[in-house]
PDB file of C-alpha atoms and ligand atoms in Angstrom:
ATOM      1  CA  UNK D   1      48.364  -4.285 -25.791  1.00 81.00           C
ATOM      2  CA  UNK D   2      48.290  -3.028 -22.200  1.00 95.00           C
ATOM      3  CA  UNK D   3      46.232  -4.634 -19.454  1.00 98.00           C
ATOM      4  CA  UNK D   4      44.090  -1.477 -19.363  1.00 98.00           C
ATOM      5  CA  UNK D   5      43.402  -1.631 -23.103  1.00 98.00           C
ATOM      6  CA  UNK D   6      42.626  -5.352 -22.941  1.00 98.00           C
ATOM      7  CA  UNK D   7      40.244  -4.779 -20.038  1.00 98.00           C
ATOM      8  CA  UNK D   8      38.428  -2.034 -21.904  1.00 98.00           C
ATOM      9  CA  UNK D   9      37.995  -4.346 -24.892  1.00 98.00           C
ATOM     10  CA  UNK D  10      36.726  -7.230 -22.758  1.00 98.00           C
ATOM     11  CA  UNK D  11      34.256  -4.956 -20.949  1.00 98.00           C
ATOM     12  CA  UNK D  12      33.020  -3.580 -24.258  1.00 98.00           C
ATOM     13  CA  UNK D  13      32.396  -7.088 -25.593  1.00 98.00           C
ATOM     14  CA  UNK D  14      30.675  -8.064 -22.317  1.00 98.00           C
ATOM     15  CA  UNK D  15      28.354  -5.071 -22.480  1.00 98.00           C
ATOM     16  CA  UNK D  16      27.516  -5.747 -26.118  1.00 98.00           C
ATOM     17  CA  UNK D  17      26.737  -9.407 -25.372  1.00 98.00           C
ATOM     18  CA  UNK D  18      24.447  -8.390 -22.490  1.00 98.00           C
ATOM     19  CA  UNK D  19      22.600  -5.908 -24.693  1.00 98.00           C
ATOM     20  CA  UNK D  20      22.186  -8.484 -27.474  1.00 98.00           C
ATOM     21  CA  UNK D  21      20.374 -10.680 -24.947  1.00 98.00           C
ATOM     22  CA  UNK D  22      18.257  -7.785 -23.687  1.00 98.00           C
ATOM     23  CA  UNK D  23      20.120  -7.793 -20.372  1.00 98.00           C
ATOM     24  CA  UNK D  24      21.410  -4.896 -18.313  1.00 98.00           C
ATOM     25  CA  UNK D  25      25.226  -4.844 -18.730  1.00 98.00           C
ATOM     26  CA  UNK D  26      25.476  -3.940 -15.035  1.00 98.00           C
ATOM     27  CA  UNK D  27      24.087  -7.394 -14.194  1.00 98.00           C
ATOM     28  CA  UNK D  28      27.317  -9.055 -15.363  1.00 98.00           C
ATOM     29  CA  UNK D  29      30.509  -8.804 -13.326  1.00 98.00           C
ATOM     30  CA  UNK D  30      33.989  -9.538 -14.578  1.00 99.00           C
ATOM     31  CA  UNK D  31      36.271 -11.817 -12.578  1.00 99.00           C
ATOM     32  CA  UNK D  32      39.803 -11.150 -13.823  1.00 98.00           C
ATOM     33  CA  UNK D  33      41.515 -14.537 -13.645  1.00 98.00           C
ATOM     34  CA  UNK D  34      45.006 -13.730 -12.440  1.00 98.00           C
ATOM     35  CA  UNK D  35      46.560 -17.157 -11.849  1.00 97.00           C
ATOM     36  CA  UNK D  36      50.287 -17.217 -12.666  1.00 97.00           C
ATOM     37  CA  UNK D  37      50.314 -13.401 -13.071  1.00 97.00           C
ATOM     38  CA  UNK D  38      52.617 -11.260 -10.956  1.00 97.00           C
ATOM     39  CA  UNK D  39      51.115  -8.654  -8.599  1.00 97.00           C
ATOM     40  CA  UNK D  40      52.166  -5.878 -10.934  1.00 97.00           C
ATOM     41  CA  UNK D  41      49.751  -7.141 -13.621  1.00 97.00           C
ATOM     42  CA  UNK D  42      46.962  -7.072 -11.053  1.00 98.00           C
ATOM     43  CA  UNK D  43      47.902  -3.536 -10.020  1.00 98.00           C
ATOM     44  CA  UNK D  44      47.615  -2.436 -13.629  1.00 98.00           C
ATOM     45  CA  UNK D  45      44.147  -3.953 -13.768  1.00 98.00           C
ATOM     46  CA  UNK D  46      43.178  -2.241 -10.509  1.00 98.00           C
ATOM     47  CA  UNK D  47      44.353   1.092 -11.888  1.00 98.00           C
ATOM     48  CA  UNK D  48      41.857   0.479 -14.693  1.00 98.00           C
ATOM     49  CA  UNK D  49      39.053  -0.159 -12.209  1.00 98.00           C
ATOM     50  CA  UNK D  50      39.156  -3.960 -11.931  1.00 98.00           C
ATOM     51  CA  UNK D  51      38.800  -5.088  -8.303  1.00 98.00           C
ATOM     52  CA  UNK D  52      37.624  -8.722  -8.506  1.00 98.00           C
ATOM     53  CA  UNK D  53      40.347 -11.296  -9.187  1.00 98.00           C
ATOM     54  CA  UNK D  54      40.019 -15.052  -9.618  1.00 98.00           C
ATOM     55  CA  UNK D  55      42.761 -17.333  -8.327  1.00 98.00           C
ATOM     56  CA  UNK D  56      43.133 -21.116  -8.710  1.00 98.00           C
ATOM     57  CA  UNK D  57      45.871 -22.079  -6.280  1.00 98.00           C
ATOM     58  CA  UNK D  58      45.786 -21.533  -2.525  1.00 98.00           C
ATOM     59  CA  UNK D  59      49.483 -20.800  -2.067  1.00 98.00           C
ATOM     60  CA  UNK D  60      49.494 -18.358  -4.934  1.00 98.00           C
ATOM     61  CA  UNK D  61      46.424 -16.612  -3.549  1.00 98.00           C
ATOM     62  CA  UNK D  62      48.101 -16.391  -0.158  1.00 98.00           C
ATOM     63  CA  UNK D  63      51.276 -14.877  -1.604  1.00 98.00           C
ATOM     64  CA  UNK D  64      49.410 -12.369  -3.745  1.00 98.00           C
ATOM     65  CA  UNK D  65      47.035 -11.339  -0.991  1.00 98.00           C
ATOM     66  CA  UNK D  66      50.062 -10.673   1.225  1.00 97.00           C
ATOM     67  CA  UNK D  67      51.850  -8.742  -1.515  1.00 97.00           C
ATOM     68  CA  UNK D  68      48.848  -6.635  -2.452  1.00 96.00           C
ATOM     69  CA  UNK D  69      47.190  -5.944   0.874  1.00 93.00           C
ATOM     70  CA  UNK D  70      43.675  -4.565   1.059  1.00 93.00           C
ATOM     71  CA  UNK D  71      41.926  -3.639  -2.174  1.00 95.00           C
ATOM     72  CA  UNK D  72      41.575  -6.710  -4.374  1.00 98.00           C
ATOM     73  CA  UNK D  73      38.486  -8.846  -3.831  1.00 98.00           C
ATOM     74  CA  UNK D  74      39.464 -12.471  -4.247  1.00 98.00           C
ATOM     75  CA  UNK D  75      37.312 -15.148  -5.813  1.00 98.00           C
ATOM     76  CA  UNK D  76      38.657 -18.666  -5.531  1.00 98.00           C
ATOM     77  CA  UNK D  77      37.906 -20.642  -8.718  1.00 98.00           C
ATOM     78  CA  UNK D  78      40.208 -23.679  -8.575  1.00 98.00           C
ATOM     79  CA  UNK D  79      40.179 -27.214  -7.263  1.00 96.00           C
ATOM     80  CA  UNK D  80      40.241 -27.083  -3.475  1.00 97.00           C
ATOM     81  CA  UNK D  81      41.114 -29.608  -0.791  1.00 97.00           C
ATOM     82  CA  UNK D  82      39.209 -29.431   2.472  1.00 97.00           C
ATOM     83  CA  UNK D  83      42.424 -29.063   4.462  1.00 97.00           C
ATOM     84  CA  UNK D  84      43.052 -25.724   2.721  1.00 98.00           C
ATOM     85  CA  UNK D  85      39.584 -24.434   3.550  1.00 98.00           C
ATOM     86  CA  UNK D  86      40.754 -22.119   6.324  1.00 98.00           C
ATOM     87  CA  UNK D  87      43.072 -20.035   4.160  1.00 98.00           C
ATOM     88  CA  UNK D  88      40.497 -19.708   1.430  1.00 98.00           C
ATOM     89  CA  UNK D  89      37.739 -18.816   3.891  1.00 98.00           C
ATOM     90  CA  UNK D  90      40.049 -16.162   5.279  1.00 98.00           C
ATOM     91  CA  UNK D  91      41.146 -14.608   2.009  1.00 98.00           C
ATOM     92  CA  UNK D  92      38.304 -15.078  -0.443  1.00 98.00           C
ATOM     93  CA  UNK D  93      34.964 -13.358  -0.696  1.00 98.00           C
ATOM     94  CA  UNK D  94      33.468 -16.030  -2.976  1.00 98.00           C
ATOM     95  CA  UNK D  95      34.404 -19.635  -3.822  1.00 98.00           C
ATOM     96  CA  UNK D  96      33.167 -20.741  -7.277  1.00 98.00           C
ATOM     97  CA  UNK D  97      34.365 -24.336  -7.080  1.00 98.00           C
ATOM     98  CA  UNK D  98      32.451 -26.057  -4.280  1.00 98.00           C
ATOM     99  CA  UNK D  99      31.532 -29.497  -5.587  1.00 97.00           C
ATOM    100  CA  UNK D 100      31.059 -31.757  -2.567  1.00 97.00           C
ATOM    101  CA  UNK D 101      29.514 -31.715   0.923  1.00 98.00           C
ATOM    102  CA  UNK D 102      32.793 -32.301   2.756  1.00 98.00           C
ATOM    103  CA  UNK D 103      34.357 -29.203   1.231  1.00 98.00           C
ATOM    104  CA  UNK D 104      31.234 -27.135   1.889  1.00 98.00           C
ATOM    105  CA  UNK D 105      31.204 -28.246   5.524  1.00 98.00           C
ATOM    106  CA  UNK D 106      34.885 -27.373   5.970  1.00 98.00           C
ATOM    107  CA  UNK D 107      34.439 -23.920   4.418  1.00 98.00           C
ATOM    108  CA  UNK D 108      31.351 -23.259   6.521  1.00 98.00           C
ATOM    109  CA  UNK D 109      33.106 -24.255   9.729  1.00 98.00           C
ATOM    110  CA  UNK D 110      36.079 -22.027   8.988  1.00 98.00           C
ATOM    111  CA  UNK D 111      33.978 -19.068   7.857  1.00 98.00           C
ATOM    112  CA  UNK D 112      31.902 -19.320  11.003  1.00 98.00           C
ATOM    113  CA  UNK D 113      35.000 -19.369  13.182  1.00 98.00           C
ATOM    114  CA  UNK D 114      36.237 -16.296  11.350  1.00 98.00           C
ATOM    115  CA  UNK D 115      32.895 -14.618  11.887  1.00 98.00           C
ATOM    116  CA  UNK D 116      32.324 -14.086   8.200  1.00 98.00           C
ATOM    117  CA  UNK D 117      29.896 -15.191   5.555  1.00 98.00           C
ATOM    118  CA  UNK D 118      31.566 -16.782   2.554  1.00 98.00           C
ATOM    119  CA  UNK D 119      29.815 -16.652  -0.809  1.00 98.00           C
ATOM    120  CA  UNK D 120      29.602 -20.034  -2.493  1.00 98.00           C
ATOM    121  CA  UNK D 121      28.837 -21.266  -5.979  1.00 98.00           C
ATOM    122  CA  UNK D 122      28.326 -24.948  -6.686  1.00 98.00           C
ATOM    123  CA  UNK D 123      30.479 -26.136  -9.566  1.00 98.00           C
ATOM    124  CA  UNK D 124      28.408 -28.438 -11.730  1.00 97.00           C
ATOM    125  CA  UNK D 125      29.709 -30.964 -14.207  1.00 95.00           C
ATOM    126  CA  UNK D 126      27.180 -31.185 -17.020  1.00 92.00           C
ATOM    127  CA  UNK D 127      26.621 -33.793 -19.723  1.00 68.00           C
ATOM    128  CA  UNK D 128      29.305 -33.913 -22.358  1.00 58.00           C
ATOM    129  CA  UNK D 129      31.974 -32.633 -20.030  1.00 60.00           C
ATOM    130  CA  UNK D 130      35.311 -34.280 -19.596  1.00 57.00           C
ATOM    131  CA  UNK D 131      36.232 -32.310 -16.476  1.00 60.00           C
ATOM    132  CA  UNK D 132      36.626 -34.357 -13.350  1.00 69.00           C
ATOM    133  CA  UNK D 133      35.827 -31.377 -11.147  1.00 82.00           C
ATOM    134  CA  UNK D 134      32.233 -30.561 -10.459  1.00 94.00           C
ATOM    135  CA  UNK D 135      29.180 -32.018  -8.846  1.00 95.00           C
ATOM    136  CA  UNK D 136      27.013 -34.259 -11.048  1.00 94.00           C
ATOM    137  CA  UNK D 137      23.749 -32.543 -11.982  1.00 93.00           C
ATOM    138  CA  UNK D 138      21.794 -35.218 -10.111  1.00 94.00           C
ATOM    139  CA  UNK D 139      23.665 -34.489  -6.884  1.00 95.00           C
ATOM    140  CA  UNK D 140      23.392 -30.718  -7.187  1.00 97.00           C
ATOM    141  CA  UNK D 141      19.990 -30.249  -5.472  1.00 98.00           C
ATOM    142  CA  UNK D 142      21.153 -32.014  -2.292  1.00 98.00           C
ATOM    143  CA  UNK D 143      24.452 -30.126  -2.201  1.00 98.00           C
ATOM    144  CA  UNK D 144      22.659 -26.801  -2.669  1.00 98.00           C
ATOM    145  CA  UNK D 145      20.226 -27.598   0.153  1.00 98.00           C
ATOM    146  CA  UNK D 146      23.114 -28.542   2.397  1.00 98.00           C
ATOM    147  CA  UNK D 147      24.991 -25.308   1.641  1.00 98.00           C
ATOM    148  CA  UNK D 148      21.880 -23.177   2.105  1.00 98.00           C
ATOM    149  CA  UNK D 149      21.553 -24.716   5.585  1.00 98.00           C
ATOM    150  CA  UNK D 150      25.231 -24.319   6.531  1.00 98.00           C
ATOM    151  CA  UNK D 151      26.052 -21.383   8.832  1.00 98.00           C
ATOM    152  CA  UNK D 152      28.954 -19.317   7.540  1.00 98.00           C
ATOM    153  CA  UNK D 153      28.064 -19.950   3.908  1.00 98.00           C
ATOM    154  CA  UNK D 154      25.852 -17.979   1.610  1.00 98.00           C
ATOM    155  CA  UNK D 155      24.762 -19.851  -1.503  1.00 98.00           C
ATOM    156  CA  UNK D 156      24.932 -17.550  -4.525  1.00 98.00           C
ATOM    157  CA  UNK D 157      24.399 -19.836  -7.509  1.00 98.00           C
ATOM    158  CA  UNK D 158      26.089 -22.245  -9.909  1.00 98.00           C
ATOM    159  CA  UNK D 159      29.340 -22.401 -11.861  1.00 98.00           C
ATOM    160  CA  UNK D 160      30.350 -24.554 -14.800  1.00 97.00           C
ATOM    161  CA  UNK D 161      33.374 -24.984 -17.000  1.00 94.00           C
ATOM    162  CA  UNK D 162      32.676 -26.650 -20.352  1.00 92.00           C
ATOM    163  CA  UNK D 163      35.475 -28.460 -22.165  1.00 87.00           C
ATOM    164  CA  UNK D 164      37.495 -26.316 -24.542  1.00 85.00           C
ATOM    165  CA  UNK D 165      35.812 -25.928 -27.922  1.00 90.00           C
ATOM    166  CA  UNK D 166      37.361 -24.190 -30.944  1.00 92.00           C
ATOM    167  CA  UNK D 167      33.877 -22.938 -31.703  1.00 96.00           C
ATOM    168  CA  UNK D 168      32.297 -21.081 -28.733  1.00 96.00           C
ATOM    169  CA  UNK D 169      28.795 -21.806 -30.034  1.00 97.00           C
ATOM    170  CA  UNK D 170      29.338 -25.418 -29.016  1.00 96.00           C
ATOM    171  CA  UNK D 171      29.412 -24.327 -25.373  1.00 95.00           C
ATOM    172  CA  UNK D 172      26.047 -22.563 -25.671  1.00 97.00           C
ATOM    173  CA  UNK D 173      23.887 -25.622 -24.863  1.00 96.00           C
ATOM    174  CA  UNK D 174      25.954 -26.252 -21.732  1.00 96.00           C
ATOM    175  CA  UNK D 175      25.515 -22.660 -20.540  1.00 97.00           C
ATOM    176  CA  UNK D 176      21.789 -22.845 -21.265  1.00 98.00           C
ATOM    177  CA  UNK D 177      21.594 -26.104 -19.332  1.00 97.00           C
ATOM    178  CA  UNK D 178      23.234 -24.502 -16.286  1.00 98.00           C
ATOM    179  CA  UNK D 179      20.751 -21.624 -16.444  1.00 98.00           C
ATOM    180  CA  UNK D 180      17.803 -24.033 -16.577  1.00 98.00           C
ATOM    181  CA  UNK D 181      19.209 -26.093 -13.715  1.00 98.00           C
ATOM    182  CA  UNK D 182      19.580 -22.944 -11.586  1.00 98.00           C
ATOM    183  CA  UNK D 183      16.015 -21.938 -12.339  1.00 98.00           C
ATOM    184  CA  UNK D 184      14.697 -25.351 -11.283  1.00 98.00           C
ATOM    185  CA  UNK D 185      16.761 -25.345  -8.097  1.00 98.00           C
ATOM    186  CA  UNK D 186      15.708 -21.822  -7.151  1.00 98.00           C
ATOM    187  CA  UNK D 187      12.140 -22.983  -6.550  1.00 97.00           C
ATOM    188  CA  UNK D 188      13.243 -24.976  -3.478  1.00 97.00           C
ATOM    189  CA  UNK D 189      15.898 -22.601  -2.138  1.00 98.00           C
ATOM    190  CA  UNK D 190      15.837 -19.345  -0.171  1.00 97.00           C
ATOM    191  CA  UNK D 191      15.434 -16.128  -2.203  1.00 96.00           C
ATOM    192  CA  UNK D 192      18.673 -15.052  -3.860  1.00 96.00           C
ATOM    193  CA  UNK D 193      20.382 -18.442  -3.572  1.00 98.00           C
ATOM    194  CA  UNK D 194      20.465 -18.919  -7.356  1.00 98.00           C
ATOM    195  CA  UNK D 195      21.071 -15.339  -8.492  1.00 98.00           C
ATOM    196  CA  UNK D 196      24.570 -15.920  -9.858  1.00 98.00           C
ATOM    197  CA  UNK D 197      25.762 -17.969 -12.816  1.00 98.00           C
ATOM    198  CA  UNK D 198      29.544 -18.157 -13.134  1.00 98.00           C
ATOM    199  CA  UNK D 199      30.221 -19.166 -16.719  1.00 98.00           C
ATOM    200  CA  UNK D 200      32.317 -18.068 -19.655  1.00 98.00           C
ATOM    201  CA  UNK D 201      36.087 -17.706 -20.122  1.00 98.00           C
ATOM    202  CA  UNK D 202      38.187 -15.918 -22.730  1.00 97.00           C
ATOM    203  CA  UNK D 203      37.046 -18.218 -25.532  1.00 96.00           C
ATOM    204  CA  UNK D 204      33.338 -18.116 -24.844  1.00 97.00           C
ATOM    205  CA  UNK D 205      32.294 -15.366 -22.408  1.00 98.00           C
ATOM    206  CA  UNK D 206      30.114 -13.576 -24.952  1.00 98.00           C
ATOM    207  CA  UNK D 207      28.048 -16.704 -25.553  1.00 98.00           C
ATOM    208  CA  UNK D 208      27.901 -17.326 -21.784  1.00 98.00           C
ATOM    209  CA  UNK D 209      26.577 -13.804 -21.169  1.00 98.00           C
ATOM    210  CA  UNK D 210      23.979 -14.223 -23.897  1.00 98.00           C
ATOM    211  CA  UNK D 211      22.884 -17.331 -21.960  1.00 98.00           C
ATOM    212  CA  UNK D 212      22.676 -15.578 -18.599  1.00 98.00           C
ATOM    213  CA  UNK D 213      26.138 -15.449 -17.004  1.00 98.00           C
ATOM    214  CA  UNK D 214      26.392 -12.950 -14.142  1.00 98.00           C
ATOM    215  CA  UNK D 215      30.069 -13.680 -13.421  1.00 99.00           C
ATOM    216  CA  UNK D 216      32.469 -14.070 -16.365  1.00 98.00           C
ATOM    217  CA  UNK D 217      35.892 -15.521 -15.514  1.00 98.00           C
ATOM    218  CA  UNK D 218      38.368 -14.081 -18.001  1.00 98.00           C
ATOM    219  CA  UNK D 219      42.143 -14.437 -17.839  1.00 98.00           C
ATOM    220  CA  UNK D 220      43.938 -14.650 -21.192  1.00 98.00           C
ATOM    221  CA  UNK D 221      41.990 -11.872 -22.904  1.00 98.00           C
ATOM    222  CA  UNK D 222      43.008  -9.492 -20.096  1.00 98.00           C
ATOM    223  CA  UNK D 223      46.533 -10.524 -19.194  1.00 98.00           C
ATOM    224  CA  UNK D 224      47.705 -12.300 -22.340  1.00 96.00           C
ATOM    225  CA  UNK D 225      48.575 -15.928 -22.823  1.00 94.00           C
ATOM    226  CA  UNK D 226      49.925 -17.791 -19.812  1.00 89.00           C
ATOM    227  CA  UNK D 227      53.519 -19.028 -20.114  1.00 78.00           C
TER     228      UNK D 227
HETATM  229  C1  LIG H 301      42.076 -20.311 -15.940  1.00 96.95           C
HETATM  230  C2  LIG H 301      40.608 -20.299 -15.694  1.00 96.95           C
HETATM  231  C3  LIG H 301      39.768 -19.339 -16.294  1.00 96.95           C
HETATM  232  C4  LIG H 301      40.263 -18.298 -17.288  1.00 96.95           C
HETATM  233  O1  LIG H 301      40.607 -18.891 -18.491  1.00 96.95           O
HETATM  234  P1  LIG H 301      41.067 -17.987 -19.748  1.00 96.95           P
HETATM  235  O2  LIG H 301      40.863 -18.902 -20.888  1.00 96.95           O
HETATM  236  O3  LIG H 301      42.496 -17.631 -19.511  1.00 96.95           O
HETATM  237  O4  LIG H 301      40.181 -16.803 -19.799  1.00 96.95           O
HETATM  238  C5  LIG H 301      38.430 -19.338 -15.951  1.00 96.95           C
HETATM  239  N1  LIG H 301      37.913 -20.238 -15.083  1.00 96.95           N
HETATM  240  C6  LIG H 301      38.682 -21.176 -14.494  1.00 96.95           C
HETATM  241  C7  LIG H 301      38.050 -22.126 -13.546  1.00 96.95           C
HETATM  242  C8  LIG H 301      40.037 -21.242 -14.784  1.00 96.95           C
HETATM  243  O5  LIG H 301      40.788 -22.189 -14.208  1.00 96.95           O
END
């Protein structure tokens, strides 16, 4: 299958999942996760109308951004060290993986110096997760307040990455929990600060959209299995 055909199939399943939940399909955006993929794969996706790409590694993002020039809109979704904050602030439009105050402060400082506003999602580690990455739910309110008050950053919402389940339904409670957490946090944050929920990957994006995802991060179903 071609990248264009895969994309069409993913978008069709996204739209159907949104409709099943009574949601407007236009309220869900696709982040094409392009880690390890060569620029040519991304160009094929762009030719099919896909402009938002998710990258996990700073050096790879840097190389691809240089190779591809203007056009792609980069979302950074991987583990990030504060000392790489400048490059990411420069290249990315949104960072999905902010999980601690030090990283938020570094990104804010760099974004401010660059005269831009960087979109930020707080990555939350919810109960039952084995992932090391992510802010504990209990620490999320303070981190969100800090980000909302940091010049250079614009808080957009929350992200989570459940452990891999063979059965996507098992991720549903985790997605629902993230949605409820965002709703609780929104009450004490500026308007719009909890509008986005980044959740769902190839194995479970339909369930995530049924539970409120506004950003689905899909790699394998678009580009094929990684090597
Ligand atoms: C790799 C990755 C994805 C995409 O995973 P697929 O299973 O290939 O769709 C999504 N989110 C994050 C954070 C990732 O690292």
